Amino acid sequence: MLIKSLALIMLAGIMLAQTPKPIAPPDQTKGVQAVTPGVAPDEVVLTLHGVCDVPQTQLATSGKECSVTVTRRQFDELVKAVTSAPQMPANAKRNLANNYKEVLAFAAAAKKAGIDQSPQFQATMDWLRLRTLAEAYRRGADQEASQVSDQQIEEYYKSHLDQFEEVKLRRLLVPKNNPGGADKQGYEEKALQVTTEFRARAAAGEDFDQLQKDLYTALGLTMQPPSTAVGNRRRSSLTPEVRDHIFAMQPGQVSEIEKEPYTFAIYKVEAKQTLPKERLKEEITREIKRQKLDTALKAVRDQAHADLNESYFGPGPAPKQP
């Protein structure tokens, strides 16, 4: 709570120290508060009474009363400093104003008590300043990474076509264990034998729904057979053990028996297509942005290296075995 309050004071101070600048119309501004109808940028929107222990270069006092005035432009800057949301509801702005009043009151009391001169306070402010600068850089990098062109989307789509393949699947499932059976090893051997026989029937074109029912009957399984409809799947939604086999098949083909952890499975490809770029534009844009942002942040992280004094920090973790 203390750190949050100090952060609010620091951000507000930075904001109020800035030279006022005109606010662009809503249709030309990204991430800026929309202009409130009837409230000019330099119009006072908040007057704080009983608080005036603030540098006069940052806040203007009104009359002889100990008070502080905040313009709409200043408060909008404060809103942008404390939230990344493009808009803040009216009730949230009111809560922020009340919180701001309380923080300034306690800040004035802290100054009178000399807390702002203590080493702990100075260390906290240094840390908050660094954190704020780092977060501001990350936000800027995120905004820059968001600029994805149509050409980048086209290039990514062409170079990752295999990721955008989609198959429509059916699947026969045979559990390796019979919950009601005593001979587990004998059941698994029988299950594999029966599955092998049914795989031949599946390859011959028999209906998968009927085959699934017949499989359970042949093995004496009394539970409800699962649905054979798997639906449309892409490589990323299938396990590494089966996806390469499945995407190597053509429509109408049936896989060999896949030995999965708890089941034997047989897959049939009913249809196969490469999804069009138009359907994937948002997905590709997100991925390009993620990669660009990761690259930018990694470049900054890789510039720094720390040597820790083990006498103070203790020994580091043991290196991982290959």
PDB file of C-alpha atoms in Angstrom:
ATOM      1  CA  MET A   1       0.000   0.000   0.000  1.00  0.00           C
ATOM      2  CA  LEU A   2       2.858   2.389   0.863  1.00  0.00           C
ATOM      3  CA  ILE A   3       4.576   1.724  -2.445  1.00  0.00           C
ATOM      4  CA  LYS A   4       1.319   2.249  -4.381  1.00  0.00           C
ATOM      5  CA  SER A   5       0.749   5.555  -2.605  1.00  0.00           C
ATOM      6  CA  LEU A   6       4.294   6.704  -3.233  1.00  0.00           C
ATOM      7  CA  ALA A   7       3.953   5.699  -6.876  1.00  0.00           C
ATOM      8  CA  LEU A   8       0.814   7.817  -7.191  1.00  0.00           C
ATOM      9  CA  ILE A   9       2.616  10.822  -5.658  1.00  0.00           C
ATOM     10  CA  MET A  10       5.596  10.397  -7.961  1.00  0.00           C
ATOM     11  CA  LEU A  11       3.493   9.918 -11.088  1.00  0.00           C
ATOM     12  CA  ALA A  12       1.293  12.870 -10.217  1.00  0.00           C
ATOM     13  CA  GLY A  13       4.346  15.039  -9.584  1.00  0.00           C
ATOM     14  CA  ILE A  14       5.882  14.093 -12.914  1.00  0.00           C
ATOM     15  CA  MET A  15       2.566  14.698 -14.657  1.00  0.00           C
ATOM     16  CA  LEU A  16       1.932  18.094 -13.063  1.00  0.00           C
ATOM     17  CA  ALA A  17       5.462  19.254 -13.790  1.00  0.00           C
ATOM     18  CA  GLN A  18       4.996  18.751 -17.524  1.00  0.00           C
ATOM     19  CA  THR A  19       4.349  21.647 -19.874  1.00  0.00           C
ATOM     20  CA  PRO A  20       0.659  21.641 -20.889  1.00  0.00           C
ATOM     21  CA  LYS A  21       0.073  20.392 -24.414  1.00  0.00           C
ATOM     22  CA  PRO A  22      -3.063  20.353 -26.571  1.00  0.00           C
ATOM     23  CA  ILE A  23      -5.040  17.128 -26.705  1.00  0.00           C
ATOM     24  CA  ALA A  24      -5.769  15.760 -30.166  1.00  0.00           C
ATOM     25  CA  PRO A  25      -9.341  14.955 -31.226  1.00  0.00           C
ATOM     26  CA  PRO A  26     -10.496  11.413 -30.341  1.00  0.00           C
ATOM     27  CA  ASP A  27     -10.220  10.113 -33.907  1.00  0.00           C
ATOM     28  CA  GLN A  28      -6.546  11.149 -34.069  1.00  0.00           C
ATOM     29  CA  THR A  29      -5.493   9.874 -30.658  1.00  0.00           C
ATOM     30  CA  LYS A  30      -4.720   6.305 -29.614  1.00  0.00           C
ATOM     31  CA  GLY A  31      -4.841   5.477 -25.916  1.00  0.00           C
ATOM     32  CA  VAL A  32      -5.721   9.084 -24.886  1.00  0.00           C
ATOM     33  CA  GLN A  33      -8.781   9.989 -22.875  1.00  0.00           C
ATOM     34  CA  ALA A  34     -11.629  11.143 -25.070  1.00  0.00           C
ATOM     35  CA  VAL A  35     -12.521  14.827 -24.723  1.00  0.00           C
ATOM     36  CA  THR A  36     -15.319  15.285 -22.207  1.00  0.00           C
ATOM     37  CA  PRO A  37     -18.027  17.484 -23.766  1.00  0.00           C
ATOM     38  CA  GLY A  38     -18.230  20.936 -22.168  1.00  0.00           C
ATOM     39  CA  VAL A  39     -14.928  20.637 -20.238  1.00  0.00           C
ATOM     40  CA  ALA A  40     -12.015  22.588 -21.687  1.00  0.00           C
ATOM     41  CA  PRO A  41      -8.457  21.244 -21.246  1.00  0.00           C
ATOM     42  CA  ASP A  42      -7.441  24.112 -18.911  1.00  0.00           C
ATOM     43  CA  GLU A  43     -10.675  24.136 -16.919  1.00  0.00           C
ATOM     44  CA  VAL A  44     -10.324  23.218 -13.235  1.00  0.00           C
ATOM     45  CA  VAL A  45     -11.925  19.844 -12.525  1.00  0.00           C
ATOM     46  CA  LEU A  46     -10.636  19.247  -8.996  1.00  0.00           C
ATOM     47  CA  THR A  47      -9.990  21.563  -6.073  1.00  0.00           C
ATOM     48  CA  LEU A  48      -8.293  20.096  -3.025  1.00  0.00           C
ATOM     49  CA  HIS A  49      -8.823  22.137   0.136  1.00  0.00           C
ATOM     50  CA  GLY A  50      -6.515  21.963   3.111  1.00  0.00           C
ATOM     51  CA  VAL A  51      -3.514  20.779   1.085  1.00  0.00           C
ATOM     52  CA  CYS A  52      -0.880  23.170  -0.210  1.00  0.00           C
ATOM     53  CA  ASP A  53       2.507  21.732   0.726  1.00  0.00           C
ATOM     54  CA  VAL A  54       3.366  21.203  -2.939  1.00  0.00           C
ATOM     55  CA  PRO A  55       5.945  23.112  -5.038  1.00  0.00           C
ATOM     56  CA  GLN A  56       4.285  26.148  -6.597  1.00  0.00           C
ATOM     57  CA  THR A  57       5.909  25.339  -9.950  1.00  0.00           C
ATOM     58  CA  GLN A  58       3.803  22.208 -10.141  1.00  0.00           C
ATOM     59  CA  LEU A  59       0.417  23.212  -8.761  1.00  0.00           C
ATOM     60  CA  ALA A  60      -1.304  26.580  -8.575  1.00  0.00           C
ATOM     61  CA  THR A  61      -2.881  27.716  -5.317  1.00  0.00           C
ATOM     62  CA  SER A  62      -6.139  29.641  -5.401  1.00  0.00           C
ATOM     63  CA  GLY A  63      -6.620  32.695  -3.162  1.00  0.00           C
ATOM     64  CA  LYS A  64      -5.415  32.745   0.423  1.00  0.00           C
ATOM     65  CA  GLU A  65      -6.965  29.406   1.257  1.00  0.00           C
ATOM     66  CA  CYS A  66      -4.624  26.425   1.481  1.00  0.00           C
ATOM     67  CA  SER A  67      -5.848  24.586  -1.597  1.00  0.00           C
ATOM     68  CA  VAL A  68      -4.715  23.002  -4.835  1.00  0.00           C
ATOM     69  CA  THR A  69      -6.413  23.127  -8.224  1.00  0.00           C
ATOM     70  CA  VAL A  70      -6.049  20.473 -10.933  1.00  0.00           C
ATOM     71  CA  THR A  71      -7.093  21.103 -14.527  1.00  0.00           C
ATOM     72  CA  ARG A  72      -8.805  18.623 -16.758  1.00  0.00           C
ATOM     73  CA  ARG A  73      -5.580  18.282 -18.809  1.00  0.00           C
ATOM     74  CA  GLN A  74      -3.553  17.512 -15.684  1.00  0.00           C
ATOM     75  CA  PHE A  75      -6.054  14.998 -14.372  1.00  0.00           C
ATOM     76  CA  ASP A  76      -6.240  13.245 -17.766  1.00  0.00           C
ATOM     77  CA  GLU A  77      -2.453  12.888 -17.656  1.00  0.00           C
ATOM     78  CA  LEU A  78      -2.735  11.409 -14.176  1.00  0.00           C
ATOM     79  CA  VAL A  79      -5.342   8.934 -15.417  1.00  0.00           C
ATOM     80  CA  LYS A  80      -3.022   7.833 -18.220  1.00  0.00           C
ATOM     81  CA  ALA A  81      -0.164   7.484 -15.738  1.00  0.00           C
ATOM     82  CA  VAL A  82      -2.015   5.118 -13.422  1.00  0.00           C
ATOM     83  CA  THR A  83      -3.899   2.948 -15.935  1.00  0.00           C
ATOM     84  CA  SER A  84      -3.249   1.436 -19.345  1.00  0.00           C
ATOM     85  CA  ALA A  85      -6.960   1.338 -20.227  1.00  0.00           C
ATOM     86  CA  PRO A  86      -7.984   3.723 -23.050  1.00  0.00           C
ATOM     87  CA  GLN A  87     -11.007   4.935 -21.050  1.00  0.00           C
ATOM     88  CA  MET A  88     -11.761   5.286 -17.347  1.00  0.00           C
ATOM     89  CA  PRO A  89     -15.400   5.245 -16.164  1.00  0.00           C
ATOM     90  CA  ALA A  90     -16.712   8.313 -14.342  1.00  0.00           C
ATOM     91  CA  ASN A  91     -16.994   6.482 -10.995  1.00  0.00           C
ATOM     92  CA  ALA A  92     -13.382   5.308 -11.303  1.00  0.00           C
ATOM     93  CA  LYS A  93     -12.253   8.896 -11.987  1.00  0.00           C
ATOM     94  CA  ARG A  94     -14.125  10.046  -8.883  1.00  0.00           C
ATOM     95  CA  ASN A  95     -12.426   7.332  -6.808  1.00  0.00           C
ATOM     96  CA  LEU A  96      -9.048   8.373  -8.199  1.00  0.00           C
ATOM     97  CA  ALA A  97      -9.740  12.009  -7.275  1.00  0.00           C
ATOM     98  CA  ASN A  98     -10.600  11.047  -3.694  1.00  0.00           C
ATOM     99  CA  ASN A  99      -7.535   8.822  -3.483  1.00  0.00           C
ATOM    100  CA  TYR A 100      -5.388  11.614  -4.891  1.00  0.00           C
ATOM    101  CA  LYS A 101      -6.687  13.996  -2.200  1.00  0.00           C
ATOM    102  CA  GLU A 102      -5.850  11.517   0.557  1.00  0.00           C
ATOM    103  CA  VAL A 103      -2.401  10.778  -0.845  1.00  0.00           C
ATOM    104  CA  LEU A 104      -1.517  14.461  -1.076  1.00  0.00           C
ATOM    105  CA  ALA A 105      -2.702  15.022   2.490  1.00  0.00           C
ATOM    106  CA  PHE A 106      -0.522  12.211   3.813  1.00  0.00           C
ATOM    107  CA  ALA A 107       2.370  13.351   1.619  1.00  0.00           C
ATOM    108  CA  ALA A 108       2.181  16.827   3.144  1.00  0.00           C
ATOM    109  CA  ALA A 109       2.154  15.298   6.636  1.00  0.00           C
ATOM    110  CA  ALA A 110       5.117  13.094   5.733  1.00  0.00           C
ATOM    111  CA  LYS A 111       7.120  16.109   4.552  1.00  0.00           C
ATOM    112  CA  LYS A 112       6.467  17.935   7.801  1.00  0.00           C
ATOM    113  CA  ALA A 113       7.689  14.845   9.665  1.00  0.00           C
ATOM    114  CA  GLY A 114      10.859  14.751   7.541  1.00  0.00           C
ATOM    115  CA  ILE A 115      10.109  11.312   6.116  1.00  0.00           C
ATOM    116  CA  ASP A 116      11.026  12.487   2.625  1.00  0.00           C
ATOM    117  CA  GLN A 117      14.629  12.954   3.812  1.00  0.00           C
ATOM    118  CA  SER A 118      15.047   9.434   5.193  1.00  0.00           C
ATOM    119  CA  PRO A 119      17.311   6.901   3.421  1.00  0.00           C
ATOM    120  CA  GLN A 120      14.431   4.416   3.169  1.00  0.00           C
ATOM    121  CA  PHE A 121      12.225   6.940   1.380  1.00  0.00           C
ATOM    122  CA  GLN A 122      15.010   7.904  -1.016  1.00  0.00           C
ATOM    123  CA  ALA A 123      15.709   4.245  -1.801  1.00  0.00           C
ATOM    124  CA  THR A 124      11.996   3.615  -2.358  1.00  0.00           C
ATOM    125  CA  MET A 125      11.695   6.595  -4.710  1.00  0.00           C
ATOM    126  CA  ASP A 126      14.775   5.503  -6.647  1.00  0.00           C
ATOM    127  CA  TRP A 127      13.284   2.025  -7.042  1.00  0.00           C
ATOM    128  CA  LEU A 128       9.891   3.397  -8.090  1.00  0.00           C
ATOM    129  CA  ARG A 129      11.545   5.704 -10.606  1.00  0.00           C
ATOM    130  CA  LEU A 130      13.424   2.791 -12.140  1.00  0.00           C
ATOM    131  CA  ARG A 131      10.280   0.644 -12.175  1.00  0.00           C
ATOM    132  CA  THR A 132       8.302   3.442 -13.809  1.00  0.00           C
ATOM    133  CA  LEU A 133      10.959   4.017 -16.462  1.00  0.00           C
ATOM    134  CA  ALA A 134      11.150   0.288 -17.196  1.00  0.00           C
ATOM    135  CA  GLU A 135       7.374   0.007 -17.491  1.00  0.00           C
ATOM    136  CA  ALA A 136       7.254   3.058 -19.756  1.00  0.00           C
ATOM    137  CA  TYR A 137       9.843   1.435 -22.027  1.00  0.00           C
ATOM    138  CA  ARG A 138       7.870  -1.808 -22.117  1.00  0.00           C
ATOM    139  CA  ARG A 139       4.701   0.061 -23.031  1.00  0.00           C
ATOM    140  CA  GLY A 140       6.519   1.883 -25.807  1.00  0.00           C
ATOM    141  CA  ALA A 141       8.000  -1.364 -27.097  1.00  0.00           C
ATOM    142  CA  ASP A 142       4.562  -2.973 -26.987  1.00  0.00           C
ATOM    143  CA  GLN A 143       3.066  -0.108 -28.990  1.00  0.00           C
ATOM    144  CA  GLU A 144       5.863  -0.280 -31.541  1.00  0.00           C
ATOM    145  CA  ALA A 145       5.491  -4.055 -31.867  1.00  0.00           C
ATOM    146  CA  SER A 146       1.767  -3.559 -32.533  1.00  0.00           C
ATOM    147  CA  GLN A 147       2.567  -1.886 -35.843  1.00  0.00           C
ATOM    148  CA  VAL A 148       2.201  -4.907 -38.138  1.00  0.00           C
ATOM    149  CA  SER A 149       1.988  -4.336 -41.888  1.00  0.00           C
ATOM    150  CA  ASP A 150       0.064  -6.347 -44.485  1.00  0.00           C
ATOM    151  CA  GLN A 151       3.382  -7.339 -46.037  1.00  0.00           C
ATOM    152  CA  GLN A 152       4.589  -8.817 -42.739  1.00  0.00           C
ATOM    153  CA  ILE A 153       1.340 -10.765 -42.437  1.00  0.00           C
ATOM    154  CA  GLU A 154       1.705 -12.069 -45.991  1.00  0.00           C
ATOM    155  CA  GLU A 155       5.317 -13.138 -45.430  1.00  0.00           C
ATOM    156  CA  TYR A 156       4.492 -14.871 -42.160  1.00  0.00           C
ATOM    157  CA  TYR A 157       1.540 -16.708 -43.700  1.00  0.00           C
ATOM    158  CA  LYS A 158       3.607 -18.025 -46.628  1.00  0.00           C
ATOM    159  CA  SER A 159       6.477 -19.150 -44.412  1.00  0.00           C
ATOM    160  CA  HIS A 160       4.232 -20.962 -41.901  1.00  0.00           C
ATOM    161  CA  LEU A 161       1.720 -22.684 -44.156  1.00  0.00           C
ATOM    162  CA  ASP A 162       2.097 -25.981 -42.314  1.00  0.00           C
ATOM    163  CA  GLN A 163       0.826 -24.319 -39.128  1.00  0.00           C
ATOM    164  CA  PHE A 164      -2.370 -23.343 -40.909  1.00  0.00           C
ATOM    165  CA  GLU A 165      -3.282 -26.779 -42.223  1.00  0.00           C
ATOM    166  CA  GLU A 166      -6.489 -28.168 -40.767  1.00  0.00           C
ATOM    167  CA  VAL A 167      -7.932 -31.678 -40.797  1.00  0.00           C
ATOM    168  CA  LYS A 168     -11.381 -32.948 -39.932  1.00  0.00           C
ATOM    169  CA  LEU A 169     -10.999 -36.135 -37.893  1.00  0.00           C
ATOM    170  CA  ARG A 170     -12.839 -39.145 -36.611  1.00  0.00           C
ATOM    171  CA  ARG A 171     -11.308 -41.425 -34.016  1.00  0.00           C
ATOM    172  CA  LEU A 172     -11.809 -44.895 -32.576  1.00  0.00           C
ATOM    173  CA  LEU A 173     -10.760 -45.161 -28.959  1.00  0.00           C
ATOM    174  CA  VAL A 174     -10.080 -48.368 -27.038  1.00  0.00           C
ATOM    175  CA  PRO A 175      -9.119 -48.107 -23.338  1.00  0.00           C
ATOM    176  CA  LYS A 176      -6.036 -50.115 -22.362  1.00  0.00           C
ATOM    177  CA  ASN A 177      -7.592 -51.021 -19.016  1.00  0.00           C
ATOM    178  CA  ASN A 178     -10.973 -52.525 -18.172  1.00  0.00           C
ATOM    179  CA  PRO A 179     -12.093 -51.027 -14.847  1.00  0.00           C
ATOM    180  CA  GLY A 180     -14.253 -54.057 -14.129  1.00  0.00           C
ATOM    181  CA  GLY A 181     -11.728 -56.701 -15.176  1.00  0.00           C
ATOM    182  CA  ALA A 182      -9.188 -58.538 -13.039  1.00  0.00           C
ATOM    183  CA  ASP A 183      -6.684 -59.668 -15.700  1.00  0.00           C
ATOM    184  CA  LYS A 184      -5.202 -56.307 -16.716  1.00  0.00           C
ATOM    185  CA  GLN A 185      -2.370 -57.718 -18.817  1.00  0.00           C
ATOM    186  CA  GLY A 186      -4.644 -60.176 -20.564  1.00  0.00           C
ATOM    187  CA  TYR A 187      -7.191 -57.459 -21.285  1.00  0.00           C
ATOM    188  CA  GLU A 188      -4.602 -55.137 -22.840  1.00  0.00           C
ATOM    189  CA  GLU A 189      -3.334 -57.911 -25.136  1.00  0.00           C
ATOM    190  CA  LYS A 190      -6.884 -58.707 -26.191  1.00  0.00           C
ATOM    191  CA  ALA A 191      -7.674 -55.017 -26.684  1.00  0.00           C
ATOM    192  CA  LEU A 192      -4.711 -54.611 -29.025  1.00  0.00           C
ATOM    193  CA  GLN A 193      -5.715 -57.731 -30.980  1.00  0.00           C
ATOM    194  CA  VAL A 194      -9.327 -56.567 -31.358  1.00  0.00           C
ATOM    195  CA  THR A 195      -8.231 -53.039 -32.277  1.00  0.00           C
ATOM    196  CA  THR A 196      -6.011 -54.483 -35.007  1.00  0.00           C
ATOM    197  CA  GLU A 197      -8.987 -56.326 -36.478  1.00  0.00           C
ATOM    198  CA  PHE A 198     -11.183 -53.241 -36.340  1.00  0.00           C
ATOM    199  CA  ARG A 199      -8.485 -51.125 -37.906  1.00  0.00           C
ATOM    200  CA  ALA A 200      -8.785 -53.251 -41.040  1.00  0.00           C
ATOM    201  CA  ARG A 201     -12.559 -52.718 -41.057  1.00  0.00           C
ATOM    202  CA  ALA A 202     -12.066 -48.974 -40.632  1.00  0.00           C
ATOM    203  CA  ALA A 203      -9.634 -48.883 -43.550  1.00  0.00           C
ATOM    204  CA  ALA A 204     -12.246 -50.728 -45.630  1.00  0.00           C
ATOM    205  CA  GLY A 205     -14.614 -47.805 -45.136  1.00  0.00           C
ATOM    206  CA  GLU A 206     -17.004 -48.988 -42.406  1.00  0.00           C
ATOM    207  CA  ASP A 207     -18.863 -46.389 -40.345  1.00  0.00           C
ATOM    208  CA  PHE A 208     -16.801 -45.189 -37.373  1.00  0.00           C
ATOM    209  CA  ASP A 209     -19.781 -44.714 -35.035  1.00  0.00           C
ATOM    210  CA  GLN A 210     -20.859 -48.323 -35.520  1.00  0.00           C
ATOM    211  CA  LEU A 211     -17.291 -49.564 -35.253  1.00  0.00           C
ATOM    212  CA  GLN A 212     -16.877 -47.815 -31.913  1.00  0.00           C
ATOM    213  CA  LYS A 213     -19.984 -49.512 -30.527  1.00  0.00           C
ATOM    214  CA  ASP A 214     -18.905 -52.910 -31.895  1.00  0.00           C
ATOM    215  CA  LEU A 215     -15.448 -52.469 -30.352  1.00  0.00           C
ATOM    216  CA  TYR A 216     -16.867 -51.985 -26.888  1.00  0.00           C
ATOM    217  CA  THR A 217     -19.185 -54.930 -27.344  1.00  0.00           C
ATOM    218  CA  ALA A 218     -16.335 -57.189 -28.514  1.00  0.00           C
ATOM    219  CA  LEU A 219     -14.289 -56.278 -25.440  1.00  0.00           C
ATOM    220  CA  GLY A 220     -17.192 -56.617 -23.022  1.00  0.00           C
ATOM    221  CA  LEU A 221     -17.024 -52.976 -21.983  1.00  0.00           C
ATOM    222  CA  THR A 222     -20.281 -51.803 -20.455  1.00  0.00           C
ATOM    223  CA  MET A 223     -19.612 -48.037 -20.293  1.00  0.00           C
ATOM    224  CA  GLN A 224     -20.972 -45.659 -22.932  1.00  0.00           C
ATOM    225  CA  PRO A 225     -18.695 -45.558 -26.010  1.00  0.00           C
ATOM    226  CA  PRO A 226     -17.185 -42.120 -26.701  1.00  0.00           C
ATOM    227  CA  SER A 227     -18.130 -40.066 -29.727  1.00  0.00           C
ATOM    228  CA  THR A 228     -15.939 -40.637 -32.752  1.00  0.00           C
ATOM    229  CA  ALA A 229     -16.271 -37.051 -33.970  1.00  0.00           C
ATOM    230  CA  VAL A 230     -13.097 -35.110 -33.159  1.00  0.00           C
ATOM    231  CA  GLY A 231     -13.871 -32.123 -35.393  1.00  0.00           C
ATOM    232  CA  ASN A 232     -11.400 -29.791 -37.055  1.00  0.00           C
ATOM    233  CA  ARG A 233      -7.882 -29.806 -35.699  1.00  0.00           C
ATOM    234  CA  ARG A 234      -4.626 -28.035 -36.454  1.00  0.00           C
ATOM    235  CA  ARG A 235      -1.123 -29.255 -35.664  1.00  0.00           C
ATOM    236  CA  SER A 236      -0.893 -27.186 -32.494  1.00  0.00           C
ATOM    237  CA  SER A 237      -3.983 -28.907 -31.021  1.00  0.00           C
ATOM    238  CA  LEU A 238      -2.648 -32.449 -31.469  1.00  0.00           C
ATOM    239  CA  THR A 239       0.014 -34.238 -29.450  1.00  0.00           C
ATOM    240  CA  PRO A 240       3.485 -34.502 -30.999  1.00  0.00           C
ATOM    241  CA  GLU A 241       3.151 -38.307 -31.047  1.00  0.00           C
ATOM    242  CA  VAL A 242       0.266 -38.308 -33.550  1.00  0.00           C
ATOM    243  CA  ARG A 243       0.194 -34.991 -35.408  1.00  0.00           C
ATOM    244  CA  ASP A 244       2.911 -35.769 -37.957  1.00  0.00           C
ATOM    245  CA  HIS A 245       1.250 -39.098 -38.821  1.00  0.00           C
ATOM    246  CA  ILE A 246      -2.169 -37.486 -39.147  1.00  0.00           C
ATOM    247  CA  PHE A 247      -1.097 -34.558 -41.305  1.00  0.00           C
ATOM    248  CA  ALA A 248       0.791 -36.895 -43.602  1.00  0.00           C
ATOM    249  CA  MET A 249      -2.504 -38.605 -44.493  1.00  0.00           C
ATOM    250  CA  GLN A 250      -4.968 -37.619 -47.203  1.00  0.00           C
ATOM    251  CA  PRO A 251      -8.775 -37.436 -46.881  1.00  0.00           C
ATOM    252  CA  GLY A 252     -10.264 -40.930 -46.573  1.00  0.00           C
ATOM    253  CA  GLN A 253      -7.112 -42.515 -45.168  1.00  0.00           C
ATOM    254  CA  VAL A 254      -7.002 -44.292 -41.815  1.00  0.00           C
ATOM    255  CA  SER A 255      -4.015 -44.220 -39.487  1.00  0.00           C
ATOM    256  CA  GLU A 256      -2.183 -47.152 -37.999  1.00  0.00           C
ATOM    257  CA  ILE A 257      -2.929 -47.933 -34.355  1.00  0.00           C
ATOM    258  CA  GLU A 258      -1.630 -45.096 -32.211  1.00  0.00           C
ATOM    259  CA  LYS A 259      -0.513 -46.311 -28.770  1.00  0.00           C
ATOM    260  CA  GLU A 260      -1.446 -43.405 -26.546  1.00  0.00           C
ATOM    261  CA  PRO A 261      -0.873 -43.366 -22.762  1.00  0.00           C
ATOM    262  CA  TYR A 262      -4.271 -44.808 -21.801  1.00  0.00           C
ATOM    263  CA  THR A 263      -5.836 -45.862 -25.070  1.00  0.00           C
ATOM    264  CA  PHE A 264      -5.320 -47.379 -28.471  1.00  0.00           C
ATOM    265  CA  ALA A 265      -6.521 -44.933 -31.119  1.00  0.00           C
ATOM    266  CA  ILE A 266      -7.298 -45.076 -34.825  1.00  0.00           C
ATOM    267  CA  TYR A 267      -7.761 -41.814 -36.728  1.00  0.00           C
ATOM    268  CA  LYS A 268      -9.501 -41.124 -40.011  1.00  0.00           C
ATOM    269  CA  VAL A 269      -9.005 -37.934 -42.001  1.00  0.00           C
ATOM    270  CA  GLU A 270     -12.338 -36.860 -43.438  1.00  0.00           C
ATOM    271  CA  ALA A 271     -11.193 -33.546 -44.938  1.00  0.00           C
ATOM    272  CA  LYS A 272      -8.049 -31.467 -45.176  1.00  0.00           C
ATOM    273  CA  GLN A 273      -7.426 -27.834 -46.073  1.00  0.00           C
ATOM    274  CA  THR A 274      -5.075 -24.896 -45.639  1.00  0.00           C
ATOM    275  CA  LEU A 275      -6.930 -22.083 -43.939  1.00  0.00           C
ATOM    276  CA  PRO A 276      -7.090 -18.841 -45.962  1.00  0.00           C
ATOM    277  CA  LYS A 277      -5.038 -15.874 -44.825  1.00  0.00           C
ATOM    278  CA  GLU A 278      -8.139 -13.709 -44.356  1.00  0.00           C
ATOM    279  CA  ARG A 279      -9.381 -15.951 -41.531  1.00  0.00           C
ATOM    280  CA  LEU A 280      -5.999 -15.861 -39.812  1.00  0.00           C
ATOM    281  CA  LYS A 281      -5.144 -12.165 -39.990  1.00  0.00           C
ATOM    282  CA  GLU A 282      -5.808 -11.412 -36.314  1.00  0.00           C
ATOM    283  CA  GLU A 283      -4.010 -14.562 -35.155  1.00  0.00           C
ATOM    284  CA  ILE A 284      -0.968 -13.827 -37.330  1.00  0.00           C
ATOM    285  CA  THR A 285      -0.912 -10.200 -36.193  1.00  0.00           C
ATOM    286  CA  ARG A 286      -0.865 -11.278 -32.539  1.00  0.00           C
ATOM    287  CA  GLU A 287       1.949 -13.743 -33.166  1.00  0.00           C
ATOM    288  CA  ILE A 288       4.083 -11.241 -35.096  1.00  0.00           C
ATOM    289  CA  LYS A 289       3.553  -8.688 -32.332  1.00  0.00           C
ATOM    290  CA  ARG A 290       4.531 -11.246 -29.686  1.00  0.00           C
ATOM    291  CA  GLN A 291       7.703 -12.178 -31.541  1.00  0.00           C
ATOM    292  CA  LYS A 292       8.698  -8.556 -32.152  1.00  0.00           C
ATOM    293  CA  LEU A 293       8.095  -7.650 -28.512  1.00  0.00           C
ATOM    294  CA  ASP A 294       9.985 -10.697 -27.220  1.00  0.00           C
ATOM    295  CA  THR A 295      12.927  -9.852 -29.479  1.00  0.00           C
ATOM    296  CA  ALA A 296      13.003  -6.214 -28.374  1.00  0.00           C
ATOM    297  CA  LEU A 297      12.812  -7.036 -24.665  1.00  0.00           C
ATOM    298  CA  LYS A 298      15.356  -9.849 -24.959  1.00  0.00           C
ATOM    299  CA  ALA A 299      17.819  -7.472 -26.629  1.00  0.00           C
ATOM    300  CA  VAL A 300      17.579  -5.166 -23.612  1.00  0.00           C
ATOM    301  CA  ARG A 301      17.830  -8.004 -21.087  1.00  0.00           C
ATOM    302  CA  ASP A 302      20.851  -9.528 -22.817  1.00  0.00           C
ATOM    303  CA  GLN A 303      22.792  -6.276 -22.433  1.00  0.00           C
ATOM    304  CA  ALA A 304      22.822  -6.650 -18.662  1.00  0.00           C
ATOM    305  CA  HIS A 305      24.781  -9.159 -16.617  1.00  0.00           C
ATOM    306  CA  ALA A 306      25.055  -9.471 -12.851  1.00  0.00           C
ATOM    307  CA  ASP A 307      27.904 -10.799 -10.722  1.00  0.00           C
ATOM    308  CA  LEU A 308      26.653 -11.558  -7.221  1.00  0.00           C
ATOM    309  CA  ASN A 309      28.856 -11.615  -4.145  1.00  0.00           C
ATOM    310  CA  GLU A 310      28.128 -15.074  -2.752  1.00  0.00           C
ATOM    311  CA  SER A 311      29.349 -14.050   0.670  1.00  0.00           C
ATOM    312  CA  TYR A 312      26.307 -11.787   0.828  1.00  0.00           C
ATOM    313  CA  PHE A 313      23.759 -13.459  -1.460  1.00  0.00           C
ATOM    314  CA  GLY A 314      24.715 -17.064  -0.773  1.00  0.00           C
ATOM    315  CA  PRO A 315      25.592 -19.696  -3.395  1.00  0.00           C
ATOM    316  CA  GLY A 316      23.570 -19.782  -6.584  1.00  0.00           C
ATOM    317  CA  PRO A 317      21.549 -22.782  -7.774  1.00  0.00           C
ATOM    318  CA  ALA A 318      23.478 -25.766  -9.079  1.00  0.00           C
ATOM    319  CA  PRO A 319      23.747 -25.895 -12.892  1.00  0.00           C
ATOM    320  CA  LYS A 320      21.187 -28.094 -14.582  1.00  0.00           C
ATOM    321  CA  GLN A 321      22.421 -31.473 -15.736  1.00  0.00           C
ATOM    322  CA  PRO A 322      22.181 -32.027 -19.517  1.00  0.00           C
TER     323      PRO A 322
END
